[in-house]
Short mmCIF file of C-alpha atoms and ligand atoms in Angstrom, two decimals:
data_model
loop_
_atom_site.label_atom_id
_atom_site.label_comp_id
_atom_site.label_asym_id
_atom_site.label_seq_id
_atom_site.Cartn_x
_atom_site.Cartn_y
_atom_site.Cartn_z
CA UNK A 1 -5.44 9.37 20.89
CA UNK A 2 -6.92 6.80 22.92
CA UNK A 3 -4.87 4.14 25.01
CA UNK A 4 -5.10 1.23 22.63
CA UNK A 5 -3.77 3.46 20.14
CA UNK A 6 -0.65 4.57 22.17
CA UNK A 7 0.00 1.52 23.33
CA UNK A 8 0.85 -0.23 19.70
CA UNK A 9 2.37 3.40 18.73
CA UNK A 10 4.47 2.33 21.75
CA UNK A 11 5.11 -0.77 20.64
CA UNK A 12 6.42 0.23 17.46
CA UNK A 13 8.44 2.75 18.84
CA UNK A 14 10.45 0.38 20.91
CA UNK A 15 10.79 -2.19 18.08
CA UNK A 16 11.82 0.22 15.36
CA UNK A 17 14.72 1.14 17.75
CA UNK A 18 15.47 -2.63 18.20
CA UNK A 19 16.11 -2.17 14.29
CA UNK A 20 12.78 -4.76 13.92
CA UNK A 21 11.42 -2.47 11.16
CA UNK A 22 9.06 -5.19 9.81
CA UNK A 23 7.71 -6.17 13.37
CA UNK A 24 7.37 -1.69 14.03
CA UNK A 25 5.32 -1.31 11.18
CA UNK A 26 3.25 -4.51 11.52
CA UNK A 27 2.08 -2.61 14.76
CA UNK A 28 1.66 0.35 12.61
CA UNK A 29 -0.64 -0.96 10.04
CA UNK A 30 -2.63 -2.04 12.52
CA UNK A 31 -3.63 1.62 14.07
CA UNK A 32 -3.54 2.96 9.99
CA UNK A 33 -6.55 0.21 9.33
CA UNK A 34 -8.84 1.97 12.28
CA UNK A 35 -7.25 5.07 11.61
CA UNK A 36 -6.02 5.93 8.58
CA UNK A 37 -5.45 9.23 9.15
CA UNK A 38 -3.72 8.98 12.56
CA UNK A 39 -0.71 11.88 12.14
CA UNK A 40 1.84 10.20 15.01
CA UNK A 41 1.29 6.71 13.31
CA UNK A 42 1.70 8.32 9.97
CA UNK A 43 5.17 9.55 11.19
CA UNK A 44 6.54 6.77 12.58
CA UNK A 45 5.58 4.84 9.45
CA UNK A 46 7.84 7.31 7.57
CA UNK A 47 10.82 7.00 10.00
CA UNK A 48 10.10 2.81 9.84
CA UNK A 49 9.90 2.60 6.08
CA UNK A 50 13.27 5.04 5.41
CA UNK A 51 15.23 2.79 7.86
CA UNK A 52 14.40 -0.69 7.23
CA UNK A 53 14.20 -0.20 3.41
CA UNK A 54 17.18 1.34 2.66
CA UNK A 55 20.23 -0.86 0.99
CA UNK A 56 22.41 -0.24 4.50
CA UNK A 57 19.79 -1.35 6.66
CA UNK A 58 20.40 -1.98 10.13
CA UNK A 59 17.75 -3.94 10.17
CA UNK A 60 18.07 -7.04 12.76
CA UNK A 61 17.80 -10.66 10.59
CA UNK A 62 14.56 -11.03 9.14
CA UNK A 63 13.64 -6.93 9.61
CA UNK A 64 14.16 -5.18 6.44
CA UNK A 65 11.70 -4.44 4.59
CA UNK A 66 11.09 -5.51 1.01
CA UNK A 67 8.70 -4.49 -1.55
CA UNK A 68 5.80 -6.40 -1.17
CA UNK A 69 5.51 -4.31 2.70
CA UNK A 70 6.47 -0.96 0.96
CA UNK A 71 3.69 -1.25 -1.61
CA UNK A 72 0.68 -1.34 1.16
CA UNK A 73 -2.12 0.83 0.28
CA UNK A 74 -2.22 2.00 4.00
CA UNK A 75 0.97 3.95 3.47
CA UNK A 76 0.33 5.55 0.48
CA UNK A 77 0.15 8.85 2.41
CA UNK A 78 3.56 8.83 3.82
CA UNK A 79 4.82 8.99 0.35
CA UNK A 80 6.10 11.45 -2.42
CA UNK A 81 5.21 11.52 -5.88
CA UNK A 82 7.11 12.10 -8.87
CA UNK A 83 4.68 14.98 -10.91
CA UNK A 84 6.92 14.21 -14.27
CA UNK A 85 4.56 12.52 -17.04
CA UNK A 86 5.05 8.76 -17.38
CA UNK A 87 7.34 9.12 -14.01
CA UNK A 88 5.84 6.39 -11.39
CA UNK A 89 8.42 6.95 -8.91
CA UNK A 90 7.52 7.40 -5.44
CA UNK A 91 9.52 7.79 -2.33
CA UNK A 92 9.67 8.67 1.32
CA UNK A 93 11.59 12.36 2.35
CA UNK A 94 13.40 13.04 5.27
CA UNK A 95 10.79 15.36 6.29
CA UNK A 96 9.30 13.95 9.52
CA UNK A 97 13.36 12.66 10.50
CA UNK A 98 14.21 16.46 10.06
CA UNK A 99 11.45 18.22 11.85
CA UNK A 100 14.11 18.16 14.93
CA UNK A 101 17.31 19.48 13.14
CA UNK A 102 16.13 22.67 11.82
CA UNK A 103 18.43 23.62 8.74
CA UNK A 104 19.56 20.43 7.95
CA UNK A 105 21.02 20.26 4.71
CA UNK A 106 20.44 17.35 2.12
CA UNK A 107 22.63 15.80 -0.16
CA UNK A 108 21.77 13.56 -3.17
CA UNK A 109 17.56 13.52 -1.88
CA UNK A 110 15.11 10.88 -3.30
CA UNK A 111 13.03 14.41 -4.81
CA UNK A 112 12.34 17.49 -4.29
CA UNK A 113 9.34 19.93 -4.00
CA UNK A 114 8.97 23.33 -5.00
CA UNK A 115 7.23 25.20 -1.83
CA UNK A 116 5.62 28.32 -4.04
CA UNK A 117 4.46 25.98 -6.99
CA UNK A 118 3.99 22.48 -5.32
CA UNK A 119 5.80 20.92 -8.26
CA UNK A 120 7.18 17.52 -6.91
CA UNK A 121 9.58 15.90 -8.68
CA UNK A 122 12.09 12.54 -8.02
CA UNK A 123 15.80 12.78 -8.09
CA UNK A 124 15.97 11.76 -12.06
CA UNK A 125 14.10 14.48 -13.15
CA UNK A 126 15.46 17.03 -10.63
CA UNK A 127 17.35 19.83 -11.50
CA UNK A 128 20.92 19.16 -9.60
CA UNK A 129 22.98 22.35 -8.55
CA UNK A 130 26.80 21.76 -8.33
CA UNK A 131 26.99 21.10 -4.91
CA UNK A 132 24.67 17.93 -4.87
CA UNK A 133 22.16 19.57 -3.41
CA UNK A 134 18.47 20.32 -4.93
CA UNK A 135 18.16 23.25 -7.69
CA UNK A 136 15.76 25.71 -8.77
CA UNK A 137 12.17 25.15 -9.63
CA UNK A 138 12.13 25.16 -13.29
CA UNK A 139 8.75 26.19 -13.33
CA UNK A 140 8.89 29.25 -10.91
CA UNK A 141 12.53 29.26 -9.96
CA UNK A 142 11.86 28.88 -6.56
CA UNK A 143 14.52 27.20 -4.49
CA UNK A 144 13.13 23.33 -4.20
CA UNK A 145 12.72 21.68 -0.48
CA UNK A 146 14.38 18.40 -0.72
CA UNK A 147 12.63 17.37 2.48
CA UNK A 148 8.52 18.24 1.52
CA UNK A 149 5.97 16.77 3.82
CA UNK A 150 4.48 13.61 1.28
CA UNK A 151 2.18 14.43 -1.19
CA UNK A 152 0.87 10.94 -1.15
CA UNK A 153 1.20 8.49 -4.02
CA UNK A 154 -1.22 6.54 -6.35
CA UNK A 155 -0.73 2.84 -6.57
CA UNK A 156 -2.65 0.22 -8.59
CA UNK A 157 -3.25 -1.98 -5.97
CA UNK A 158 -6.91 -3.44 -5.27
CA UNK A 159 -8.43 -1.31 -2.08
CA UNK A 160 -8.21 -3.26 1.47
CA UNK A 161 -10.16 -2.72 4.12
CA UNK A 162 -9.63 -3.69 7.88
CA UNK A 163 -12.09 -6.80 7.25
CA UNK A 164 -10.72 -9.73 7.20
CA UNK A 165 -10.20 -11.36 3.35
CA UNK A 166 -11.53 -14.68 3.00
CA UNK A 167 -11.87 -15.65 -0.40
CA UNK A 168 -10.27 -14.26 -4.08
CA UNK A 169 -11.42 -15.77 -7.37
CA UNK A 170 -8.59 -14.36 -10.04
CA UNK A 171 -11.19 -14.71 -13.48
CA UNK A 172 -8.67 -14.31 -16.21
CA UNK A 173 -9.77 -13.99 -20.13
CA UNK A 174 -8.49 -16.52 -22.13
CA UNK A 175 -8.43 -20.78 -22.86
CA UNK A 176 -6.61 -21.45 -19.63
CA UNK A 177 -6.78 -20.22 -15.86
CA UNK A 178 -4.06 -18.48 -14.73
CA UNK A 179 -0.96 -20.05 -13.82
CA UNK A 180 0.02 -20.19 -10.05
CA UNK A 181 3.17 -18.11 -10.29
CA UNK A 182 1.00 -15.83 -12.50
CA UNK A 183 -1.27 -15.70 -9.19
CA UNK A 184 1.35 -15.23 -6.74
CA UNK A 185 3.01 -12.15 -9.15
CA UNK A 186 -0.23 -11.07 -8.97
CA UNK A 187 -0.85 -10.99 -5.71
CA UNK A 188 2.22 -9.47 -4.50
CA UNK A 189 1.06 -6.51 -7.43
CA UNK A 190 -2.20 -5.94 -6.30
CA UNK A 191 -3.20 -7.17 -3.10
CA UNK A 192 -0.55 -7.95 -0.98
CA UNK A 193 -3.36 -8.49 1.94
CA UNK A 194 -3.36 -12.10 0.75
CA UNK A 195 0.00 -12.55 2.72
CA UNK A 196 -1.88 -11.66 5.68
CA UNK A 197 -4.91 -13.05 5.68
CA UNK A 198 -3.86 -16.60 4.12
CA UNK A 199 -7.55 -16.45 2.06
CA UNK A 200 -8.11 -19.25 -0.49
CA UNK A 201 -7.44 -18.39 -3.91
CA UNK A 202 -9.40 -19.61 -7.19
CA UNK A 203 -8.11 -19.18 -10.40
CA UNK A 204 -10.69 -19.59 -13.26
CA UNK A 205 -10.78 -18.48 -16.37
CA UNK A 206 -13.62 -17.27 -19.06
CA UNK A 207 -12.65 -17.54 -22.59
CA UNK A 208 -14.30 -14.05 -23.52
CA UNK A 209 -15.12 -11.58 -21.44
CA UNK A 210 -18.23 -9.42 -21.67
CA UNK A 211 -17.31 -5.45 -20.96
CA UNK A 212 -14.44 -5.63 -18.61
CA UNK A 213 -15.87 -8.63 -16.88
CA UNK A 214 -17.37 -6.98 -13.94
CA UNK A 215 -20.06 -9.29 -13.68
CA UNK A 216 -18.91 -12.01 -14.40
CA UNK A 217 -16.74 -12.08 -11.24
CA UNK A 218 -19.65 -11.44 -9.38
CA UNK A 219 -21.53 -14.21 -10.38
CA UNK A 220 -18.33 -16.50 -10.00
CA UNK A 221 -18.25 -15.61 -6.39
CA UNK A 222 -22.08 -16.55 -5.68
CA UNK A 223 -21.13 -19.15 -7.52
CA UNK A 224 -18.57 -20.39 -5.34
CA UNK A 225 -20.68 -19.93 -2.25
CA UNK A 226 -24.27 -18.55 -2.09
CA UNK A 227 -23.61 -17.37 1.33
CA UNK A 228 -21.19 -14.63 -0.24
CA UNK A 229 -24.67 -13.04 -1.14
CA UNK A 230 -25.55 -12.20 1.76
CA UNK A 231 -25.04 -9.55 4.57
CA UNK A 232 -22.08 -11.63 6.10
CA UNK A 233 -20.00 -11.01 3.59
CA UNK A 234 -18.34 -7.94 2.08
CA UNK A 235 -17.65 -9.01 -2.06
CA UNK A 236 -15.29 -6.09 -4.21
CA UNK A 237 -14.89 -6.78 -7.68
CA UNK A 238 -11.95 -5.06 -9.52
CA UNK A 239 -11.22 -5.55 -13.12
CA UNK A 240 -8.10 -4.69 -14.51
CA UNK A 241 -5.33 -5.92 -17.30
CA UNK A 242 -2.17 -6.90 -17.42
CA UNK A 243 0.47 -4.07 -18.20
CA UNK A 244 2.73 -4.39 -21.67
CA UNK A 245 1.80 -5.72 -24.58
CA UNK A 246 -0.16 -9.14 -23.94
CA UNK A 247 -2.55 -7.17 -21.90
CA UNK A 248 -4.32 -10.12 -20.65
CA UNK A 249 -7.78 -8.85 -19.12
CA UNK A 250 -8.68 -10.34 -15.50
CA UNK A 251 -11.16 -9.73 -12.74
CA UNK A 252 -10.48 -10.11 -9.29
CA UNK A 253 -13.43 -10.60 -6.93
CA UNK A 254 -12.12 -9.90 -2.95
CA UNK A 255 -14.58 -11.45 -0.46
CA UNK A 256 -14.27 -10.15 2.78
CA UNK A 257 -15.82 -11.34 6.20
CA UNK A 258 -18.37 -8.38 6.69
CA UNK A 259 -17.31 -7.11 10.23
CA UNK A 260 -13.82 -5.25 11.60
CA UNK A 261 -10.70 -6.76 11.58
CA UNK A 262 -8.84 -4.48 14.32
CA UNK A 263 -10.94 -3.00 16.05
CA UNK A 264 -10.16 0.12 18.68
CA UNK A 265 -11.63 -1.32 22.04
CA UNK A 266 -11.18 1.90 23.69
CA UNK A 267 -13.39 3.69 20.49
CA UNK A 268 -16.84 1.67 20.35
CA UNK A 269 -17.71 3.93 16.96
CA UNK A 270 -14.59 1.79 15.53
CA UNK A 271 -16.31 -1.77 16.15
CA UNK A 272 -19.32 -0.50 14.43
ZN1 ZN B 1 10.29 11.19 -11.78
ZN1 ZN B 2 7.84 26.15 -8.53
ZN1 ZN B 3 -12.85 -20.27 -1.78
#
């Protein structure tokens, strides 16, 4: 770990036990865009996320954590999974809190893994044994671990990437363009790195889209500025559709600024 790196994981340690969840993991998600991967980070995410997002938060005013921080793409791997069809729930275990009380018990958990089969499953599709606590496998009849390392979770969020976002054109199908609380639900969906970056936004629309529309976002954004063309700038188109039954088709072009956003001063490989 290089100094930079222990210095924010530092950081974050002191704020999360200030109760300043949102402030610890801001410091967090900082390290997880150099290094995704980083295990201590990782860790302390997990600890950060279970304690500012739960409904008896200590969190300090203005600390808790709400959705829109929860769904980040860089946390995915601190999560669990639900493995039931159709199930989309995904939480955090104890796990990493436990790793010091060896034997712990756990009472009512988020979900469950089976350590012999890997089956992971949330707490509405667990099997419950009498005393609260997490059953059998029904698949192998193993006892279940209601603490399992994260399996990581899927989430339908448009990729970031520790570049800074300067420009999203939202290209819906359809007479109109979208809607601006149809942008911001959007947004707060699928790429929540608008909150952080402050990029402009377009909304346009295209009565009929050709295939799923891919390039017609594309040529929108050269379109909006030629310079997006070039090697300056990073442009990720992402089509996609609204869920239920209206299933409105959209595109959403992310332009980045082509160079790091955080970059590891200690680690030249990370500024390249
Ligand atoms: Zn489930
Ligand atoms: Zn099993
Ligand atoms: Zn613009």
């Amino acid at each position: 770990m290089t100094r930079w790196t222990q210095e924010l994981l530092d950081e974050a340690q002191a704020l999360a036990q200030a109760s300043r969840y949102r402030s610890a993991l801001g410091k967090l998600l900082v390290i997880l865009d150099v290094y995704p991967d980083q295990p201590e980070t990782l860790k302390l995410a997990s600890s950060v996320v279970r304690l500012g997002s739960r409904r008896t938060t200590d969190a300090a005013p203005g600390e808790a954590l709400e959705p829109q921080h929860l769904f980040d793409s860089r946390l995915d791997p601190v999560f669990c999974s639900c493995d039931a069809p159709g199930c989309e729930v995904s939480w955090v275990s104890a796990h990493h809190m436990l790793e010091d009380y060896a034997g712990a018990t756990i009472t009512n958990p988020l979900g469950a893994r089976c350590p012999s089969c890997d089956l992971t499953l949330c707490r509405r599709h667990l099997p419950i044994g009498e005393s609260g606590l997490a059953g059998d496998c029904e698949r192998c009849g193993a006892l279940l671990d209601a603490a399992p390392p994260p399996n990581g979770r899927e989430t339908n969020q448009t990729p970031r990437l520790n570049k800074r976002l300067v420009d999203v054109i939202v290209l819906v199908e359809g007479k109109r363009p979208p809607a601006a609380d149809f942008l911001t639900e959007l947004c707060g969906n699928v790429m929540p790195d608008v909150f952080e970056d402050a990029p402009h936004i377009h909304g346009l629309n295209e009565r009929k889209f050709k295939g799923d529309g891919y390039d017609l976002g594309l040529i929108a954004a050269f379109t909006a500025d030629d310079a997006y063309g070039t090697d300056d700038y990073d442009v990720r188109v992402y089509p996609g559709h609204q869920a239920g039954r209206r299933n409105r088709r959209w595109v959403i072009v992310k332009i980045f600024e082509n160079r790091p956003k955080h970059v590891d001063p200690h680690n030249p490989a990370t500024g390249a």
